Short mmCIF file of C-alpha atoms in Angstrom, two decimals:
data_model
loop_
_atom_site.label_atom_id
_atom_site.label_comp_id
_atom_site.label_asym_id
_atom_site.label_seq_id
_atom_site.Cartn_x
_atom_site.Cartn_y
_atom_site.Cartn_z
CA MET A 1 0.22 0.18 0.25
CA THR A 2 2.72 2.19 -0.90
CA GLY A 3 0.16 4.52 -2.49
CA ASP A 4 -1.57 5.34 0.79
CA THR A 5 1.57 6.75 2.44
CA ALA A 6 2.46 9.16 -0.09
CA PHE A 7 -1.11 10.18 -0.38
CA GLY A 8 -1.42 12.14 3.43
CA CYS A 9 -3.32 15.83 4.06
CA ARG A 10 -1.54 18.29 1.68
CA GLU A 11 -2.22 15.22 -1.24
CA PHE A 12 -6.30 15.34 -0.17
CA LEU A 13 -6.03 19.25 0.04
CA SER A 14 -5.43 19.57 -3.28
CA ASN A 15 -6.92 17.02 -4.50
CA LEU A 16 -10.16 17.12 -2.51
CA ARG A 17 -11.62 20.09 -5.07
CA SER A 18 -11.24 17.49 -7.96
CA TYR A 19 -13.11 14.78 -6.34
CA MET A 20 -16.05 17.47 -5.63
CA ASN A 21 -16.03 18.44 -9.00
CA ASP A 22 -16.26 13.91 -10.18
CA LEU A 23 -13.01 15.43 -11.53
CA ALA A 24 -10.32 12.67 -9.54
CA ASP A 25 -9.74 9.08 -11.12
CA ALA A 26 -10.91 5.75 -9.26
CA GLY A 27 -7.38 5.82 -7.61
CA THR A 28 -7.31 8.78 -6.50
CA ARG A 29 -10.83 9.13 -5.23
CA ALA A 30 -10.23 5.73 -3.79
CA ALA A 31 -7.31 7.17 -1.57
CA ILE A 32 -9.39 10.41 -0.55
CA GLU A 33 -11.89 8.49 1.00
CA ARG A 34 -9.56 6.35 2.67
CA HIS A 35 -7.45 9.52 4.59
CA ARG A 36 -11.05 10.92 5.10
CA ASP A 37 -11.22 8.00 7.22
CA ALA A 38 -7.74 7.71 9.00
CA CYS A 39 -7.72 11.10 9.67
CA ALA A 40 -9.71 13.64 12.31
CA ARG A 41 -8.77 17.20 10.67
CA CYS A 42 -9.14 16.06 7.28
CA LYS A 43 -12.69 14.82 7.77
CA GLY A 44 -13.55 17.92 9.53
CA VAL A 45 -12.26 19.51 6.43
CA TRP A 46 -14.22 17.14 4.72
CA ASP A 47 -17.15 17.71 6.25
CA ILE A 48 -16.99 21.63 6.00
CA ALA A 49 -16.57 21.51 1.78
CA PHE A 50 -19.68 19.33 1.94
CA GLU A 51 -22.02 21.25 3.96
CA SER A 52 -22.29 24.31 2.43
CA SER A 53 -21.54 25.31 -1.63
CA CYS A 54 -19.74 27.56 -3.18
CA ALA A 55 -22.85 28.13 -5.47
CA ASP A 56 -24.98 28.67 -1.82
CA LEU A 57 -22.41 30.93 -0.45
CA ALA A 58 -22.78 33.48 -3.54
CA ASN A 59 -25.98 32.94 -3.25
CA PHE A 60 -26.70 33.98 0.79
CA LEU A 61 -23.92 36.87 0.60
CA HIS A 62 -26.36 39.18 1.08
CA GLU A 63 -28.13 37.38 3.67
CA TYR A 64 -24.79 37.34 5.33
CA LEU A 65 -23.89 40.88 5.32
CA ASP A 66 -27.05 42.44 6.35
CA ASP A 67 -26.71 40.35 9.41
CA THR A 68 -29.95 38.49 8.41
CA LEU A 69 -29.14 34.44 8.56
CA ALA A 70 -29.94 32.85 11.32
CA VAL A 71 -26.98 31.89 13.87
CA ASP A 72 -26.56 27.92 12.08
CA GLN A 73 -26.30 29.88 9.22
CA ARG A 74 -24.37 32.77 9.49
CA GLU A 75 -21.80 29.37 11.61
CA VAL A 76 -21.90 27.31 8.09
CA PHE A 77 -21.21 30.20 6.12
CA GLU A 78 -18.24 31.08 8.62
CA ARG A 79 -16.43 28.60 8.30
CA HIS A 80 -17.29 27.79 4.91
CA LEU A 81 -15.13 30.53 4.34
CA GLY A 82 -12.40 29.68 6.51
CA LEU A 83 -11.57 27.10 4.29
CA CYS A 84 -12.28 28.53 0.96
CA PRO A 85 -10.14 31.64 -0.35
CA GLU A 86 -12.56 31.50 -3.61
CA CYS A 87 -15.22 32.82 -2.02
CA VAL A 88 -13.54 35.06 0.42
CA THR A 89 -12.10 36.69 -3.26
CA TYR A 90 -15.55 36.80 -4.09
CA MET A 91 -17.28 38.23 -0.99
CA GLU A 92 -14.03 41.12 -0.98
CA THR A 93 -14.95 41.84 -4.78
CA TYR A 94 -18.93 41.92 -4.07
CA LYS A 95 -18.31 44.67 -1.36
CA GLU A 96 -15.47 46.70 -3.37
CA CYS A 97 -18.21 46.65 -5.81
CA MET A 98 -20.57 48.48 -3.61
CA GLU A 99 -18.35 51.31 -2.54
CA LEU A 100 -17.47 51.37 -6.46
CA ALA A 101 -20.86 52.42 -6.72
CA ARG A 102 -21.16 54.76 -3.39
CA ASP A 103 -18.34 56.40 -4.62
CA ALA A 104 -19.26 56.52 -8.58
CA TYR A 105 -23.04 59.19 -7.50
CA GLY A 106 -21.38 60.18 -4.60
CA ASP A 107 -19.82 63.57 -5.08
CA ASP A 108 -23.08 64.44 -7.61
CA VAL A 109 -25.16 65.78 -5.24
CA PRO A 110 -24.96 69.49 -3.57
CA ALA A 111 -25.08 69.92 -0.33
CA ALA A 112 -28.09 72.01 0.80
CA PRO A 113 -26.64 75.12 1.92
CA SER A 114 -26.40 76.47 4.77
CA VAL A 115 -29.03 79.30 5.42
CA CYS A 116 -26.70 82.04 6.88
CA THR A 117 -23.22 81.42 4.73
CA GLU A 118 -23.30 82.87 0.94
CA SER A 119 -23.56 79.56 -1.16
CA ARG A 120 -21.50 80.17 -4.72
CA ASP A 121 -24.40 78.54 -6.29
CA ALA A 122 -27.25 81.19 -5.35
CA HIS A 123 -29.58 78.18 -5.59
CA GLY A 124 -28.14 74.88 -4.66
CA GLY A 125 -27.76 73.37 -8.09
CA MET A 126 -31.15 74.29 -8.59
CA PRO A 127 -31.91 75.60 -12.16
CA PRO A 128 -33.67 79.13 -11.53
CA ALA A 129 -36.43 78.77 -14.22
CA LEU A 130 -37.37 75.35 -12.86
CA LEU A 131 -37.29 76.98 -9.27
CA ALA A 132 -39.45 79.90 -10.83
CA ALA A 133 -41.87 77.20 -13.01
CA ILE A 134 -42.22 75.00 -9.97
CA LEU A 135 -43.38 78.47 -8.25
CA ALA A 136 -46.04 79.73 -11.10
CA ALA A 137 -47.27 76.30 -11.00
CA ARG A 138 -48.02 76.46 -7.59
CA ARG A 139 -49.26 79.81 -7.98
CA SER A 140 -51.59 79.29 -10.67
CA GLU A 141 -52.45 75.90 -8.80
CA VAL A 142 -53.24 78.27 -6.09
CA ASP A 143 -55.43 80.54 -7.93
CA GLY A 144 -57.57 78.19 -10.13
CA ALA A 145 -58.67 76.53 -6.15
CA MET B 1 -29.26 62.39 6.25
CA ASP B 2 -29.91 65.06 8.63
CA ALA B 3 -31.70 64.73 11.60
CA PRO B 4 -34.72 65.15 12.93
CA SER B 5 -35.13 68.52 14.03
CA HIS B 6 -38.63 69.67 16.22
CA GLY B 7 -38.71 73.01 16.64
CA GLY B 8 -35.78 73.43 14.80
CA PRO B 9 -35.35 75.29 11.58
CA ASP B 10 -37.65 72.08 9.43
CA ALA B 11 -40.39 72.78 11.89
CA VAL B 12 -39.81 76.86 11.49
CA LEU B 13 -39.79 76.79 7.41
CA VAL B 14 -42.93 73.70 7.56
CA ALA B 15 -45.03 76.38 9.79
CA ARG B 16 -44.70 79.01 7.50
CA LEU B 17 -45.12 77.13 4.38
CA ARG B 18 -48.41 75.68 5.86
CA GLY B 19 -49.08 79.80 6.46
CA GLY B 20 -49.38 80.19 2.92
CA ASP B 21 -45.90 82.71 3.17
CA GLU B 22 -44.72 82.69 -0.69
CA ALA B 23 -40.92 82.76 -0.07
CA ALA B 24 -40.34 80.01 2.03
CA TYR B 25 -42.22 77.77 -1.11
CA ALA B 26 -38.84 79.39 -2.34
CA GLU B 27 -36.77 78.81 0.33
CA LEU B 28 -37.42 75.31 0.15
CA LEU B 29 -36.39 75.15 -3.17
CA THR B 30 -33.49 76.63 -3.02
CA LEU B 31 -32.62 74.44 -0.14
CA HIS B 32 -33.60 71.21 -1.48
CA GLY B 33 -34.17 71.42 -5.27
CA GLY B 34 -30.42 70.46 -6.01
CA ARG B 35 -30.33 67.61 -4.62
CA MET B 36 -33.78 65.79 -5.53
CA LEU B 37 -32.81 67.25 -9.08
CA ALA B 38 -30.02 65.56 -8.72
CA VAL B 39 -32.06 62.34 -7.26
CA ALA B 40 -34.12 62.65 -10.76
CA ARG B 41 -31.52 62.67 -13.33
CA ARG B 42 -29.14 59.34 -11.33
CA LEU B 43 -32.57 57.83 -11.80
CA LEU B 44 -34.34 58.87 -14.83
CA ARG B 45 -30.89 59.42 -16.97
CA ASN B 46 -32.25 62.68 -18.62
CA GLU B 47 -32.65 66.04 -17.87
CA ALA B 48 -36.30 67.06 -19.18
CA ASP B 49 -37.65 63.98 -17.28
CA ALA B 50 -35.55 64.49 -14.39
CA GLN B 51 -36.90 68.60 -13.82
CA ASP B 52 -40.92 67.20 -15.02
CA ALA B 53 -40.40 65.10 -12.22
CA VAL B 54 -39.21 67.12 -9.44
CA GLN B 55 -41.86 69.47 -10.43
CA GLU B 56 -44.71 66.87 -10.19
CA ALA B 57 -42.30 66.10 -6.32
CA PHE B 58 -42.78 69.37 -4.83
CA LEU B 59 -46.35 70.41 -6.41
CA GLN B 60 -47.06 66.76 -4.49
CA ALA B 61 -45.36 68.15 -1.49
CA PHE B 62 -46.87 71.55 -1.86
CA ARG B 63 -50.72 69.84 -1.83
CA SER B 64 -49.28 67.42 0.99
CA LEU B 65 -47.98 69.42 3.30
CA GLU B 66 -50.61 68.96 6.38
CA SER B 67 -49.28 65.35 5.86
CA PHE B 68 -45.40 66.26 6.89
CA GLU B 69 -45.27 64.68 10.14
CA ARG B 70 -42.12 66.24 12.54
CA ARG B 71 -40.16 62.82 13.01
CA ALA B 72 -39.59 62.95 9.36
CA THR B 73 -37.04 65.52 8.12
CA LEU B 74 -38.30 68.20 5.04
CA GLY B 75 -34.96 66.00 3.44
CA THR B 76 -36.25 62.81 3.78
CA TRP B 77 -39.77 63.05 3.03
CA LEU B 78 -39.36 65.88 -0.39
CA HIS B 79 -36.73 62.05 -0.85
CA ARG B 80 -39.08 59.97 -0.42
CA ILE B 81 -42.20 61.80 -2.81
CA THR B 82 -39.24 62.69 -5.57
CA VAL B 83 -38.11 58.63 -5.55
CA ASN B 84 -41.86 57.82 -6.02
CA ALA B 85 -42.63 60.65 -9.21
CA CYS B 86 -39.53 59.24 -10.92
CA LEU B 87 -40.98 56.29 -10.47
CA MET B 88 -44.10 56.75 -12.15
CA ARG B 89 -42.70 58.60 -15.31
CA LEU B 90 -39.95 55.09 -15.13
CA ARG B 91 -43.30 52.90 -15.26
CA SER B 92 -45.23 55.18 -18.00
CA ARG B 93 -42.24 54.72 -20.16
CA LYS B 94 -42.51 52.18 -23.07
CA ARG B 95 -41.26 49.22 -21.55
CA ARG B 96 -38.51 47.60 -23.78
CA PRO B 97 -38.42 43.82 -23.50
CA GLU B 98 -35.70 43.90 -20.34
CA GLN B 99 -32.59 42.02 -21.68
CA SER B 100 -31.99 39.00 -19.03
CA ILE B 101 -29.27 39.39 -16.62
CA ASP B 102 -28.64 35.60 -16.16
CA GLU B 103 -25.24 35.78 -18.19
CA LEU B 104 -24.12 38.32 -15.66
CA LEU B 105 -24.94 36.57 -12.63
CA PRO B 106 -21.87 33.77 -11.59
CA HIS B 107 -22.15 30.22 -13.16
CA TYR B 108 -21.27 27.15 -10.48
CA ASP B 109 -20.33 23.70 -11.75
CA PRO B 110 -22.10 21.12 -10.60
CA SER B 111 -20.43 20.73 -7.58
CA GLY B 112 -21.12 24.02 -6.71
CA HIS B 113 -17.65 25.78 -7.78
CA HIS B 114 -17.54 28.59 -9.64
CA LEU B 115 -17.06 28.12 -12.56
CA ARG B 116 -15.41 31.35 -13.37
CA ARG B 117 -12.35 31.44 -10.63
CA PRO B 118 -13.20 34.58 -8.43
CA GLU B 119 -9.59 36.26 -8.55
CA PRO B 120 -8.96 39.80 -5.87
CA TRP B 121 -9.43 42.90 -7.53
CA PRO B 122 -5.85 45.41 -7.13
CA PRO B 123 -6.17 48.55 -4.58
CA ARG B 124 -8.05 51.54 -6.34
CA PRO B 125 -5.53 54.25 -7.45
CA ASP B 126 -6.55 57.47 -5.86
CA ALA B 127 -5.05 60.24 -7.91
CA PRO B 128 -8.72 62.61 -8.65
CA LEU B 129 -8.42 61.76 -12.26
CA GLU B 130 -8.30 58.37 -12.08
CA ARG B 131 -11.02 58.85 -10.05
CA GLU B 132 -13.35 61.04 -12.30
CA GLU B 133 -12.61 57.92 -14.81
CA ARG B 134 -13.72 54.92 -12.50
CA ARG B 135 -16.50 56.83 -11.78
CA ARG B 136 -17.51 57.22 -14.94
CA ILE B 137 -16.89 53.85 -16.00
CA VAL B 138 -18.50 52.46 -12.83
CA ARG B 139 -21.81 54.73 -14.09
CA ASP B 140 -21.25 53.00 -17.58
CA ALA B 141 -21.97 50.03 -16.21
CA ILE B 142 -24.49 50.83 -13.64
CA ASP B 143 -26.15 52.43 -16.49
CA SER B 144 -25.48 49.36 -18.62
CA LEU B 145 -27.59 46.67 -16.31
CA PRO B 146 -31.40 45.74 -16.59
CA GLU B 147 -33.55 48.23 -15.78
CA SER B 148 -35.13 46.84 -13.00
CA HIS B 149 -31.57 46.13 -11.73
CA ARG B 150 -30.47 48.95 -12.42
CA THR B 151 -33.08 50.95 -10.59
CA ALA B 152 -33.67 48.34 -6.94
CA LEU B 153 -29.37 48.99 -6.95
CA LEU B 154 -29.68 52.83 -7.00
CA LEU B 155 -32.92 52.88 -4.95
CA ARG B 156 -30.79 50.71 -2.00
CA ASP B 157 -27.09 51.42 -2.95
CA ILE B 158 -26.69 54.60 -3.88
CA GLU B 159 -30.04 56.55 -2.26
CA GLY B 160 -29.95 54.54 0.29
CA LEU B 161 -33.56 53.19 0.60
CA GLY B 162 -34.27 50.49 3.06
CA ASN B 163 -35.28 46.68 2.06
CA ASP B 164 -38.90 47.59 2.91
CA GLU B 165 -38.57 51.01 1.40
CA VAL B 166 -37.56 49.58 -2.09
CA ALA B 167 -39.68 46.90 -2.06
CA GLN B 168 -42.75 49.39 -1.60
CA ALA B 169 -41.61 51.21 -4.53
CA LEU B 170 -41.26 49.05 -6.99
CA GLY B 171 -44.46 46.86 -5.56
CA ILE B 172 -42.45 43.82 -4.97
CA SER B 173 -42.30 41.89 -2.22
CA PRO B 174 -39.30 42.68 0.37
CA GLY B 175 -37.88 38.83 -0.52
CA ALA B 176 -37.52 39.41 -4.56
CA SER B 177 -36.27 42.69 -3.48
CA LYS B 178 -33.08 41.53 -1.53
CA VAL B 179 -32.40 38.66 -4.25
CA ARG B 180 -33.45 41.82 -7.41
CA VAL B 181 -30.27 44.04 -5.58
CA HIS B 182 -28.19 40.97 -5.30
CA ARG B 183 -28.51 39.79 -8.48
CA ALA B 184 -27.82 43.11 -9.33
CA ARG B 185 -24.71 43.91 -7.43
CA GLN B 186 -23.46 40.53 -8.73
CA ALA B 187 -23.78 41.84 -11.87
CA LEU B 188 -22.18 45.31 -11.81
CA ARG B 189 -19.25 42.60 -10.39
CA THR B 190 -19.49 40.83 -13.84
CA LEU B 191 -18.91 43.73 -15.56
CA LEU B 192 -16.50 45.81 -13.83
CA ASP B 193 -13.90 42.46 -13.25
CA ALA B 194 -12.29 42.86 -16.52
CA ARG B 195 -11.67 46.42 -15.84
CA VAL B 196 -10.60 45.35 -12.27
CA ARG B 197 -8.40 43.87 -12.33
CA GLY B 198 -6.99 45.03 -16.29
CA GLY B 199 -6.10 48.71 -14.34
CA GLU B 200 -8.63 50.06 -15.98
CA VAL B 201 -11.21 51.31 -12.80
#
């Protein structure tokens, strides 16, 4: 059984993904299963790997970030993240994306001018013609009523 | 946004508006018009429509001054009315069939792994010129989302509405609203991925 002694935790971890994807050959599959049954630590990794998929993580990522998952779901989530750099990357880039979106529109909202200080833009970004049109429309509504 | 102001400037202004003080109306428009116009421009992407929506919103607000409650601020109250006026316009626009968002969502192999392995994004450069260019690229990407997803993303992440408010504004269930916003962000991530990693953003 030279195959088994050469198949340690390192081999287990590096072949686990191809096992999960059904890409491992029969010999590798068998070696992974033997190692799993013999090694408590790798059995733990196995359990976590099979308790949630990366698709599950991506599908519930917003719930995780909004903190609306139940405690046990959250634990599954965090176990998966602890094991899966790809999902950590996905989460980080998703968050970055939200930041970029906020930044993309962040500065185009002119702050309401303070009543006391003179604003550079006398109407706070409001075109004078629109302001006048709204006032006129209001007047005609009031007069018509 | 602004803190609620009991007896503060909002309350004073509202009292003047309710009393029919003409100058108060001009003041309200000067104080809040620019921000509301920015909201309408974002949502409608058309200057004439945006100005019409802002006009409708303010007239609507003037007509319903009695329903303004003190626990809100004028800013948030007007924001809500403006968002609704914009959504009415979006709904009345001639509907083009929307492209599906599916191809912009992540895809998985049978065991649930990402088919396209997520790659880290480099830190963003902070020079002003690069930031302007980046903002333009991100806005273009948001604009290229299917309309219903673009609107959901803007309401939630840019206008800062809560999920229940987004659901109500869009006339869908809170569950559907959550999913729509999430998919919009995922699609935006897909659209930006190559450009961010290529150093363009």
